[in-house]
CSV table of C-alpha atoms in Angstrom, one decimal:
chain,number,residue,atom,x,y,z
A,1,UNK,CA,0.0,0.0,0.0
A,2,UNK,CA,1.1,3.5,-0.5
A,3,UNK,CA,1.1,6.2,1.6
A,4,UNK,CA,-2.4,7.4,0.5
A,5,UNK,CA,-4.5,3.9,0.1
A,6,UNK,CA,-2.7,3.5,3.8
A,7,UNK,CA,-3.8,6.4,4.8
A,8,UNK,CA,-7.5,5.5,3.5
A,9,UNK,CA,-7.4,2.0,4.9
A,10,UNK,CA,-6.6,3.5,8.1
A,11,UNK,CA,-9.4,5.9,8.5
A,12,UNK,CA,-12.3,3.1,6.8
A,13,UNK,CA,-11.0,1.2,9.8
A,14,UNK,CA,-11.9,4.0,12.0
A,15,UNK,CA,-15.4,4.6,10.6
A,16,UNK,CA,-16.1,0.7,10.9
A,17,UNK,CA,-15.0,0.1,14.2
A,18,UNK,CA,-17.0,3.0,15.4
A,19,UNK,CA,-19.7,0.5,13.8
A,20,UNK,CA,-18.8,-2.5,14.9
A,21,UNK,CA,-17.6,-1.7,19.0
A,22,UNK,CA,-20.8,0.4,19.5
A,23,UNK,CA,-23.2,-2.4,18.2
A,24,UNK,CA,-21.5,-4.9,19.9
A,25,UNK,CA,-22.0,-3.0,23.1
A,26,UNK,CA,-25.6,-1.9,22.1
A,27,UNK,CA,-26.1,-5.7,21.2
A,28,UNK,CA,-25.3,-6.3,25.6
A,29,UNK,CA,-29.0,-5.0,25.7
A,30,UNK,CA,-30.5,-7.6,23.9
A,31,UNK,CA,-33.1,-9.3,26.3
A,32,UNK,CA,-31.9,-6.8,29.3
A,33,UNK,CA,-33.7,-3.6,28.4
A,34,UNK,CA,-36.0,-2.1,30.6
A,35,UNK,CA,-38.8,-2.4,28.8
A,36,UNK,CA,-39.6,-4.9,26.0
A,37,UNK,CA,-40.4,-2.2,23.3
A,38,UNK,CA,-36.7,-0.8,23.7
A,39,UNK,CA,-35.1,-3.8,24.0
A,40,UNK,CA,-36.2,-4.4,20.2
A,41,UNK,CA,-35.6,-0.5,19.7
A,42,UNK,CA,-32.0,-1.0,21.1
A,43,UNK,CA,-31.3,-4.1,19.1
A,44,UNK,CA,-32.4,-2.5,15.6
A,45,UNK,CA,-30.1,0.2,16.4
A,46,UNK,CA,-27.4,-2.6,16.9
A,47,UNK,CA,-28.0,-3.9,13.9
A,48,UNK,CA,-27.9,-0.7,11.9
A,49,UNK,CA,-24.2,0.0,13.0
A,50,UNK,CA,-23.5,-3.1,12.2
A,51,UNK,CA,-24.6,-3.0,9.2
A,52,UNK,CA,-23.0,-0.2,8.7
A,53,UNK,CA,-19.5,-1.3,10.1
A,54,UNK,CA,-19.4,-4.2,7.5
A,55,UNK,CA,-19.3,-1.9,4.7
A,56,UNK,CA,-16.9,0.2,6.0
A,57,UNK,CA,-14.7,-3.2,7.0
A,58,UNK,CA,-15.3,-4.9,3.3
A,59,UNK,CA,-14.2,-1.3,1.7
A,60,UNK,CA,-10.8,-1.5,4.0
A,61,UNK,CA,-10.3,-4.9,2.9
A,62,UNK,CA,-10.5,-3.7,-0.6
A,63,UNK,CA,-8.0,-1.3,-0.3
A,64,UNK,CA,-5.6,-3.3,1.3
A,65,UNK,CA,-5.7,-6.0,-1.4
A,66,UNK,CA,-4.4,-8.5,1.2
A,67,UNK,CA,-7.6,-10.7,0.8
A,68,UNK,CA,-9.3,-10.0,4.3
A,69,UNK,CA,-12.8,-9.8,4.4
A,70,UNK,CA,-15.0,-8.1,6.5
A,71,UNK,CA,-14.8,-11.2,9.0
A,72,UNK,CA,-11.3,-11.3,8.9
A,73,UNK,CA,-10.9,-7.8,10.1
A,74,UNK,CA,-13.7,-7.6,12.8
A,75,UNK,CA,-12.6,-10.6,14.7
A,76,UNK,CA,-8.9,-11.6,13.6
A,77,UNK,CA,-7.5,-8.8,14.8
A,78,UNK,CA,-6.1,-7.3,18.4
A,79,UNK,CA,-6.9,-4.7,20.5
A,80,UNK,CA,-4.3,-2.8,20.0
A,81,UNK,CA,-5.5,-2.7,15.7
A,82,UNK,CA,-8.5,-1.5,16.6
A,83,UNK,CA,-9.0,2.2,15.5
A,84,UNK,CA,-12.0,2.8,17.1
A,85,UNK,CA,-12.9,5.7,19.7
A,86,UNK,CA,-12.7,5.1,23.5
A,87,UNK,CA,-16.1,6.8,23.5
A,88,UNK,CA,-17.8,3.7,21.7
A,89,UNK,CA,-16.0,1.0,24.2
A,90,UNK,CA,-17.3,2.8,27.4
A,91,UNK,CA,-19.3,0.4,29.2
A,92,UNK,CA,-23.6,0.8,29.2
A,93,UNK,CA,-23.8,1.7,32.8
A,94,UNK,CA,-27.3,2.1,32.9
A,95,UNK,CA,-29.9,3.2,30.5
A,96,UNK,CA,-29.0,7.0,30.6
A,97,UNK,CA,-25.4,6.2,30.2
A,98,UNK,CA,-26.1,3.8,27.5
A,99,UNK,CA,-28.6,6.5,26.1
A,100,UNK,CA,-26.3,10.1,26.5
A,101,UNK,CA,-23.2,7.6,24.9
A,102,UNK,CA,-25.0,6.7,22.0
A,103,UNK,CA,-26.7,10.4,21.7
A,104,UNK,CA,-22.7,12.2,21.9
A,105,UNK,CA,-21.5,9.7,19.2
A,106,UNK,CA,-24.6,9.7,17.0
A,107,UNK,CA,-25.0,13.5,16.6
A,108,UNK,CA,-21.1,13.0,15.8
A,109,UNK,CA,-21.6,10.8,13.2
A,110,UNK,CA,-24.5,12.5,11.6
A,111,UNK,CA,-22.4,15.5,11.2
A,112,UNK,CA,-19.5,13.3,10.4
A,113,UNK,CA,-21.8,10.9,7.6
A,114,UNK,CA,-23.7,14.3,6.1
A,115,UNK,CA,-19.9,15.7,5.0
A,116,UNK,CA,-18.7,12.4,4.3
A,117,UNK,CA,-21.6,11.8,1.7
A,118,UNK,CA,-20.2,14.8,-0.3
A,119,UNK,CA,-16.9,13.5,0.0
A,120,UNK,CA,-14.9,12.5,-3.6
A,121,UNK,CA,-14.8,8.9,-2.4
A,122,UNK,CA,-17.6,7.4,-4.1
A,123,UNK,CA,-17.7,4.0,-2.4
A,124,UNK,CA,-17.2,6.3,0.9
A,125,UNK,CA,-20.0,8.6,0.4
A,126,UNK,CA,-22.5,6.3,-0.8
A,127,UNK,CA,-22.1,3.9,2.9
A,128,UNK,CA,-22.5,7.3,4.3
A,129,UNK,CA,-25.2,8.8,2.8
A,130,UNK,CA,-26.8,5.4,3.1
A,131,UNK,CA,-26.1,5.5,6.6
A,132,UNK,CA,-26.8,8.8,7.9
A,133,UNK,CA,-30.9,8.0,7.1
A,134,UNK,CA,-30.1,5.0,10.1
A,135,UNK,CA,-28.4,7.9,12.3
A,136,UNK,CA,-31.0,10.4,11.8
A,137,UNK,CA,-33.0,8.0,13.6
A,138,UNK,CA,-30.3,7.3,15.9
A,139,UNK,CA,-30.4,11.1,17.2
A,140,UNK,CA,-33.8,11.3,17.7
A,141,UNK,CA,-34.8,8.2,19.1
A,142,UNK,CA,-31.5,8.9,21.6
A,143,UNK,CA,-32.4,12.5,21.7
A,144,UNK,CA,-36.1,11.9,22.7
A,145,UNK,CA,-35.0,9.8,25.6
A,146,UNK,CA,-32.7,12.4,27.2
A,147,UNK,CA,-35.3,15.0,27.2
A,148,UNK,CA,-37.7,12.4,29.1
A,149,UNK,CA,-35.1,11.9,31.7
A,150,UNK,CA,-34.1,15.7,31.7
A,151,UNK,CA,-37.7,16.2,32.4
A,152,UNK,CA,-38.3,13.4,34.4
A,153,UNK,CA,-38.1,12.7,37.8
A,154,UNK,CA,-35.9,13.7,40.7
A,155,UNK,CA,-33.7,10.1,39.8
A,156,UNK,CA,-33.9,10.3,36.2
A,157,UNK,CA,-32.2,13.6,36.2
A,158,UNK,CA,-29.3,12.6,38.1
A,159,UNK,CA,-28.8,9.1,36.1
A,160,UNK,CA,-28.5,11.9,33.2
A,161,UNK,CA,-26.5,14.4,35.0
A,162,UNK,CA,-24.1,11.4,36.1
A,163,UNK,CA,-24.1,9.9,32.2
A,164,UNK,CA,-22.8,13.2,30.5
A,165,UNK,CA,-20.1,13.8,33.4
A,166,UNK,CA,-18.9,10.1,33.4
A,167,UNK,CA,-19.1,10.5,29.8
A,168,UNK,CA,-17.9,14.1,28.1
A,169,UNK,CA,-14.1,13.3,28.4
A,170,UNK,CA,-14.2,10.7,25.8
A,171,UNK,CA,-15.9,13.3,23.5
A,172,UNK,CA,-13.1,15.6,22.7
A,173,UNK,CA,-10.8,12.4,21.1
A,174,UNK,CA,-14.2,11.4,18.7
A,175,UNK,CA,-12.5,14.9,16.9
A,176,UNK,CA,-8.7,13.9,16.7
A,177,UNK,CA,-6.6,13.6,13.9
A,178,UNK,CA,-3.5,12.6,12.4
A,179,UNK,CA,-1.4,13.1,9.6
A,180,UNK,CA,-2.7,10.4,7.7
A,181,UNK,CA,-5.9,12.4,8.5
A,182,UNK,CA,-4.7,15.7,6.8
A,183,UNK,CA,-4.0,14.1,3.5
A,184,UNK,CA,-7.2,12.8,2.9
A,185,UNK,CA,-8.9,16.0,4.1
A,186,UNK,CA,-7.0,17.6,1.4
A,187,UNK,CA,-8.1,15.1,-1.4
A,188,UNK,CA,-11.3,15.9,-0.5
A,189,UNK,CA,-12.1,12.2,0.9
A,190,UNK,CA,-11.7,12.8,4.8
A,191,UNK,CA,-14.2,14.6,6.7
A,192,UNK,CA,-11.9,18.0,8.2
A,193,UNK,CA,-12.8,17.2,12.1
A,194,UNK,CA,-12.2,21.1,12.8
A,195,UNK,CA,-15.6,21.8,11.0
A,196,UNK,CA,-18.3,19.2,12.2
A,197,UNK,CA,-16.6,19.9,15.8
A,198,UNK,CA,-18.6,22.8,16.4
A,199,UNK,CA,-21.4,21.8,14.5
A,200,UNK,CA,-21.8,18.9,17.2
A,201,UNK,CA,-21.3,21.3,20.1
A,202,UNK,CA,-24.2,23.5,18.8
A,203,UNK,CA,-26.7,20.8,18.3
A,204,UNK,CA,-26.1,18.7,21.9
A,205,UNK,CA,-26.0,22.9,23.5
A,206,UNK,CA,-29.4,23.3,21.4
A,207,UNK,CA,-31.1,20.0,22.8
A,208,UNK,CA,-29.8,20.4,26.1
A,209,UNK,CA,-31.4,23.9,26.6
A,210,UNK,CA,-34.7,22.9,26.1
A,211,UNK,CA,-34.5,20.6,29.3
A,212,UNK,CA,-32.6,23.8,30.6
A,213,UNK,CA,-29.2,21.1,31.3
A,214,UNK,CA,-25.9,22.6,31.4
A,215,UNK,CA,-23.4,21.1,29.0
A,216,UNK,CA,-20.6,19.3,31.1
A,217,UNK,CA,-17.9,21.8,32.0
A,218,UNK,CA,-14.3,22.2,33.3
A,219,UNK,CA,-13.8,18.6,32.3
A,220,UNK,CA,-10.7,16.8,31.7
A,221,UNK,CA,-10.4,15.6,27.6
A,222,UNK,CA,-8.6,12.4,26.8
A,223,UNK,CA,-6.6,13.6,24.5
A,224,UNK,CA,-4.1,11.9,21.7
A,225,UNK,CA,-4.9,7.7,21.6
A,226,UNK,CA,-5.7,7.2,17.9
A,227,UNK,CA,-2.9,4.8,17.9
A,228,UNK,CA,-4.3,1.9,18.8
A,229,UNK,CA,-4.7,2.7,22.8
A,230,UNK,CA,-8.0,2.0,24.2
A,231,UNK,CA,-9.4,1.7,27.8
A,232,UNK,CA,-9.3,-1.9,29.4
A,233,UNK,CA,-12.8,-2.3,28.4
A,234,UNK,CA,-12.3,-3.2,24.7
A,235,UNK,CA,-10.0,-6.5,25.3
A,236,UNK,CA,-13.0,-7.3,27.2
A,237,UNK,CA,-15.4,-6.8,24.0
A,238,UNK,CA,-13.3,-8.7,21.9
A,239,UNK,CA,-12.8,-11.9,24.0
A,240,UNK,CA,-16.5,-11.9,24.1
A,241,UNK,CA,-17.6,-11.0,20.2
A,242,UNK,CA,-14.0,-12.6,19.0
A,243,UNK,CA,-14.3,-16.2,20.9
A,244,UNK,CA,-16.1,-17.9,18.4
A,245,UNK,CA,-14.2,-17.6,15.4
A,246,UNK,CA,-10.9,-17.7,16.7
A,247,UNK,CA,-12.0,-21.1,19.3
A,248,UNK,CA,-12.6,-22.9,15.5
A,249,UNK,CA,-10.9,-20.9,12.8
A,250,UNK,CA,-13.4,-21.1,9.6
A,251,UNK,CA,-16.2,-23.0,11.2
A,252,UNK,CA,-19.6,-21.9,9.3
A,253,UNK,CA,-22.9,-22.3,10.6
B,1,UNK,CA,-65.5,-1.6,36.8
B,2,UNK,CA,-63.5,-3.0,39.6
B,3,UNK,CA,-61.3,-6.1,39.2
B,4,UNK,CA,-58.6,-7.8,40.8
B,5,UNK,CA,-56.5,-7.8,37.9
B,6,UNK,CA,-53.0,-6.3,38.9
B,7,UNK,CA,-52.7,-3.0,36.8
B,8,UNK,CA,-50.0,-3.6,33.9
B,9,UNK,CA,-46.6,-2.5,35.1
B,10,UNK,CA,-45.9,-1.1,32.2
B,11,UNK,CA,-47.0,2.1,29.9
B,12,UNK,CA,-50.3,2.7,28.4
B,13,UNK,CA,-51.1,0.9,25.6
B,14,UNK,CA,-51.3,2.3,22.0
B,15,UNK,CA,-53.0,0.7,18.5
B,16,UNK,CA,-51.1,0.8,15.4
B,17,UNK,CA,-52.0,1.1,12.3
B,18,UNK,CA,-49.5,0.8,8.9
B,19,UNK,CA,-49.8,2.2,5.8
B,20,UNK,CA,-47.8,-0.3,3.7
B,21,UNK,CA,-47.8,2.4,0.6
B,22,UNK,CA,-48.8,5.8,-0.3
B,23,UNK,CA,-53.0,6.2,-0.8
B,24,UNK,CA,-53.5,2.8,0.7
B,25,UNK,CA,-55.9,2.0,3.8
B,26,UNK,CA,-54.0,2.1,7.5
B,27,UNK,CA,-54.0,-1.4,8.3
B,28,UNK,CA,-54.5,-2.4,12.1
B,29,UNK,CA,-51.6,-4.3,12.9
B,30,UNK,CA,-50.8,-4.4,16.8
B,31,UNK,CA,-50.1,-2.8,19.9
B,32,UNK,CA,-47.1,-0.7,21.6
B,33,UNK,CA,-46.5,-0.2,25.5
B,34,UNK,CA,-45.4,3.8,25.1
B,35,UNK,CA,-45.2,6.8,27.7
B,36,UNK,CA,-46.2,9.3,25.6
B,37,UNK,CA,-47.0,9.9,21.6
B,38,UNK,CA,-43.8,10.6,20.1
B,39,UNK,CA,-42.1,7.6,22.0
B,40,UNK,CA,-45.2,5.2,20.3
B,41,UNK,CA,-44.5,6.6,16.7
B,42,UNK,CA,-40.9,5.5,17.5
B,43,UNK,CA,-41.7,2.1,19.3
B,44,UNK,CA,-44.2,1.7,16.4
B,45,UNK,CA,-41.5,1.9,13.4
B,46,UNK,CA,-39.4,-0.4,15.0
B,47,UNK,CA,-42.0,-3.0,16.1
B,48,UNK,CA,-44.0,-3.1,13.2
B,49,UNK,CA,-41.7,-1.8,9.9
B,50,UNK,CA,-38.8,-3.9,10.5
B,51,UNK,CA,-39.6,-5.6,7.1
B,52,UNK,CA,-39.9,-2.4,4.6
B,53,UNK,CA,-44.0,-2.8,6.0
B,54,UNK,CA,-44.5,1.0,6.3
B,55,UNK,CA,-44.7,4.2,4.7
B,56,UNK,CA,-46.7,5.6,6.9
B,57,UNK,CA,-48.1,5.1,11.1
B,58,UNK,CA,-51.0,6.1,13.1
B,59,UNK,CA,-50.5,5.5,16.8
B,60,UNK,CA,-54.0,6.4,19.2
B,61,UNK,CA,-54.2,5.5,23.0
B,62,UNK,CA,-56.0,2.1,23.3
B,63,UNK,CA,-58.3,3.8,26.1
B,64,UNK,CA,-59.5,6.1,23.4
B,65,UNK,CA,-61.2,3.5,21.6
B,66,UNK,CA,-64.8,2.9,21.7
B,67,UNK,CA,-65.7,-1.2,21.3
B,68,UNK,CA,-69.0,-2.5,21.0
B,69,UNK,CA,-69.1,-5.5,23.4
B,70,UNK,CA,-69.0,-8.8,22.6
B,71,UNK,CA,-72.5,-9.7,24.6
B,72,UNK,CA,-74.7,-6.8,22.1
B,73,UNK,CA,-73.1,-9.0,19.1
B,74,UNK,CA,-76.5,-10.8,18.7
B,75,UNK,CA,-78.7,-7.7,18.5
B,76,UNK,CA,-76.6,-5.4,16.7
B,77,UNK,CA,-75.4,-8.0,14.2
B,78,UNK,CA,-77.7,-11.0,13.7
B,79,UNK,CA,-80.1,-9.3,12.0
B,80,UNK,CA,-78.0,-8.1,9.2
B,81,UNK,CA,-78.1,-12.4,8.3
B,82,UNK,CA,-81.5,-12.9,7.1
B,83,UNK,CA,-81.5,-9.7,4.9
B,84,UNK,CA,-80.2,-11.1,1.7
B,85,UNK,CA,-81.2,-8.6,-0.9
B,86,UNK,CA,-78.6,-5.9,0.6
B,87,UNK,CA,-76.3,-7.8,-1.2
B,88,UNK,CA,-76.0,-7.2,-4.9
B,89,UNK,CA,-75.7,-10.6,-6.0
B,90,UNK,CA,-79.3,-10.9,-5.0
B,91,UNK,CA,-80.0,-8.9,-8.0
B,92,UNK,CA,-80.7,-10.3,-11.7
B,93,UNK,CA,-78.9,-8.7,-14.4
B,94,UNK,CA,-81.6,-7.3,-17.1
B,95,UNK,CA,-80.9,-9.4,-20.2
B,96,UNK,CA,-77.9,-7.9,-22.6
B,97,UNK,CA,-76.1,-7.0,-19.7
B,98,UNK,CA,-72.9,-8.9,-19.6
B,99,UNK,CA,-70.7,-9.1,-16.5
């Protein structure tokens, strides 16, 4: 691979592992939600990221012309391959957390999936603009939920007070970038982070005022872990959504 | 009316109704558990259009609607039996009419 299809391979990984570890951890739910209604609500969400993340993993294995698959990628690698965002790996606490998580990255990625889809990529923006109709739904159905709790009662708001402070230092490293980053950004490809950044801000400061909820402040931002550093929570995913395949290499069923 | 049924843990219960395409009738085709409007919309789409079903939903309160009981089915409906020429294959067709 040369510098540039590297540099693409690299960020279709990052889009698909967003995917993938968020639907595996949405896919915990399954059978556990509170109610049965969201528990089907939660797993159609699942299934729409992961969906989505096999696309973006067959597109990487296209580019790398190494003959990995979609399958191949999600569960033959390690950890430390991953390019995913801590954000996504956070555990689901309970609902709210698992409800404020998936509202902070799904307002990102519908920012991220409406620039995407005019990117010059063409395999790239048509998974995005195919995908951002499934986030749309992801914001409101997240966003609806977090004005309940914000008006609920006295409990409810502080399961949603404690989500977004538990959860607003992972926010800041959804944004990051690296170099590999910049060149595709100038192609025209990449998505330039430094403009749906305040996009994101405005709409989560624009929902949270009508529940009259303070964005979380004075927080400290994980910073700098694109690199294939994650929290000790995604080894964890990975034994569990990885066991199968690796326990009997090509088994099919 | 009192019973000693326990009172359902859960929300209230909405009807929906799918429109499987533009200009077609809403078709009745279950029942959400919902706290409020908006949230039965959203429970209804993913309940009841996980197959490409839907174009279109209608969501009412359950409480809202108004059932003739089971017990009046004789008087209000029995009658309607015996009453053969409301249906217009009870009719002749005039000769040179061809269907």
């Amino acid at each position: 691979m040369d510098k540039n299809q590297h540099a693409l391979f690299n960020y279709c990984l990052r889009l698909g592992d967003n995917s993938l570890i968020l639907g595996q951890r949405i896919t915990e739910w399954c059978s556990h939600a509170p109610i049965l209604e969201e528990d089907i609500a939660l797993a159609n969400l699942a299934l729409d990221l992961i969906g989505q993340a096999r696309e973006f993993l067959t597109y990487a294995g296209e580019i790398e012309k190494k003959g990995r698959a979609e399958d191949d990628l999600a569960f033959l690698r390690d950890a430390n391959e991953f390019r995913n965002a801590l954000l996504v790996e956070q555990p689901n606490g309970d609902f709210a957390h698992t409800i404020v998580r998936q509202y902070l990255f799904s307002v990102f990625n519908y920012h991220l999936l409406t620039e995407l889809g005019k990117g010059k990529d063409s395999t790239l923006a048509a998974i995005a603009v195919k995908s951002l109709k499934e986030c749309t739904y992801h914001v409101r159905h997240s966003g609806e939920w977090i004005l309940r709790m914000g008006d609920g009662t006295e409990e409810s708001k502080r399961r949603l007070f404690n989500a977004f402070e538990d959860l607003w230092m992972y926010t800041a490293e959804l944004f990051d970038t690296d170099e590999s980053d910049d060149l595709l950004v100038k192609k025209g490809i990449a998505v330039d982070m430094k403009t749906i950044h305040p996009l994101w801000l405005e709409t989560i400061k624009a929902h949270l005022d009508k529940i009259s909820f303070p964005l979380p402040s004075n927080h400290y931002l994980v910073q700098g872990i694109k690199k294939g550093k994650h929290s000790e929570h995604l080894g964890h995913i990975l034994a569990e959504m990885q066991f199968l395949p690796r326990a009997y290499p090509g088994t099919k069923w | 009316m009192e019973t000693n049924q326990k009172k359902d843990s859960q929300w209230k219960v909405w009807e929906v109704f799918v429109q499987s395409k533009t200009g077609a009738s809403f078709t009745h085709c279950g029942s959400v558990h919902a706290p409020d409007k908006e949230m039965a919309t959203q429970y209804a789409r993913d309940l009841y259009t996980r197959r490409s079903e839907g174009r279109s939903i209608w969501v009412l309160p359950a409480e809202d609607i108004v059932a003739t009981q089971p017990t009046e089915a004789a008087s209000l409906f029995d009658p309607a039996d015996d009453k053969i020429y409301r249906h217009p294959q009870f009719y002749k067709f005039p000769k040179g009419i061809h269907m």
